[in-house]
PDB file of C-alpha atoms in Angstrom:
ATOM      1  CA  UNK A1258      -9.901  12.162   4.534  1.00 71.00           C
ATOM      2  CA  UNK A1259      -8.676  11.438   1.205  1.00 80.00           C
ATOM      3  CA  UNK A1260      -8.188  14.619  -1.258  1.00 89.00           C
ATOM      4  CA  UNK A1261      -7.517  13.630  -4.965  1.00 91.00           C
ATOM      5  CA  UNK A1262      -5.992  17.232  -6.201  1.00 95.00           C
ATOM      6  CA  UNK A1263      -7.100  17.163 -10.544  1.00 97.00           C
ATOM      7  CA  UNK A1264      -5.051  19.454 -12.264  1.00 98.00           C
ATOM      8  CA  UNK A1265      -5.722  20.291 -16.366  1.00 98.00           C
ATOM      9  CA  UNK A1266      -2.096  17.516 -17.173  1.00 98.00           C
ATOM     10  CA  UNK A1267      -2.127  15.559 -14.143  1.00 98.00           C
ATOM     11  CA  UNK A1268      -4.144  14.275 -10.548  1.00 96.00           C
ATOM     12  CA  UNK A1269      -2.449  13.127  -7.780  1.00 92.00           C
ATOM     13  CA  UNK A1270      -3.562  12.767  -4.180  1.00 86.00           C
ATOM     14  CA  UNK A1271      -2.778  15.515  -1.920  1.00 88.00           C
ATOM     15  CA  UNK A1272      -2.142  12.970   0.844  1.00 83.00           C
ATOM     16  CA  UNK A1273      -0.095   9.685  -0.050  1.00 75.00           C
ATOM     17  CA  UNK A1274      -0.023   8.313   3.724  1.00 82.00           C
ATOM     18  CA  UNK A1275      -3.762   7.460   3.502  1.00 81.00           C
ATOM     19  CA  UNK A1276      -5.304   4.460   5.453  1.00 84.00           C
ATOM     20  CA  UNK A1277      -6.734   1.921   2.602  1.00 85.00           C
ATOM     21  CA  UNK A1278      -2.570   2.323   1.455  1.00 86.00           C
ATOM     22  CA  UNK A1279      -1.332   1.777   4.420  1.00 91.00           C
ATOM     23  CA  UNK A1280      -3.279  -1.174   5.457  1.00 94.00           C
ATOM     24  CA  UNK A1281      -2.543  -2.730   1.706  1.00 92.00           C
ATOM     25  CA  UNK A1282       1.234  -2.379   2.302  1.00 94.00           C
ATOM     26  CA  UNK A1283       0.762  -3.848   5.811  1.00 96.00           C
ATOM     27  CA  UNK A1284      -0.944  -6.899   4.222  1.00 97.00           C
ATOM     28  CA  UNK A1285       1.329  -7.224   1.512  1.00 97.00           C
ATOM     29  CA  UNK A1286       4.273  -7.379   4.092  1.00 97.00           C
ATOM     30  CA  UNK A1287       2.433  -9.914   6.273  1.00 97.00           C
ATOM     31  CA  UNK A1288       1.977 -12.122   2.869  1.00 96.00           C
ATOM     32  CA  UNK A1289       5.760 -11.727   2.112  1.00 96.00           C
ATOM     33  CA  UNK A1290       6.706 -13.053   5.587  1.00 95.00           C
ATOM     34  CA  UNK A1291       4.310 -15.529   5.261  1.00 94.00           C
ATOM     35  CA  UNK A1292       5.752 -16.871   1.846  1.00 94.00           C
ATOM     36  CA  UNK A1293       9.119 -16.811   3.425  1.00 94.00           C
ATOM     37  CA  UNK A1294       8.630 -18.740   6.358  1.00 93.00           C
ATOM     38  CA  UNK A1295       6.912 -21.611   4.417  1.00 92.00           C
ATOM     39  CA  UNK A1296      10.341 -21.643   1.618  1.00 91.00           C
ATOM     40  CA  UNK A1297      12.582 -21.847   5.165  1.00 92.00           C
ATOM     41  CA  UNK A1298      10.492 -24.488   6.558  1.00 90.00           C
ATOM     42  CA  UNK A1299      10.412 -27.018   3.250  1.00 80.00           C
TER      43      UNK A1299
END
C-alpha cells in the first residue's frame, strides 16, 4: 500500500521501501552488471 503523506510545504511518502522502487533499483542493478560484464569481456 503506498501512502503519499501532503503536507501545506512539502509531500513525501510515508513508506520509501515500496515495491514499484524496489523492483526499479533491482533492474537498475541487473543493467549495471550487465554493462560491466560486456566492458570485461571486449
Amino acid at each position: 500500500e503506498e501512502l503519499l503523506v501532503i503536507t501545506d510545504d512539502n509531500a513525501y511518502w510515508l513508506d520509501d521501501d515500496l515495491p514499484h522502487v524496489r523492483r526499479w533499483r533491482r533492474r537498475q542493478a541487473e543493467r549495471a552488471q550487465a554493462v560491466a560484464s560486456v566492458r570485461a569481456a571486449a
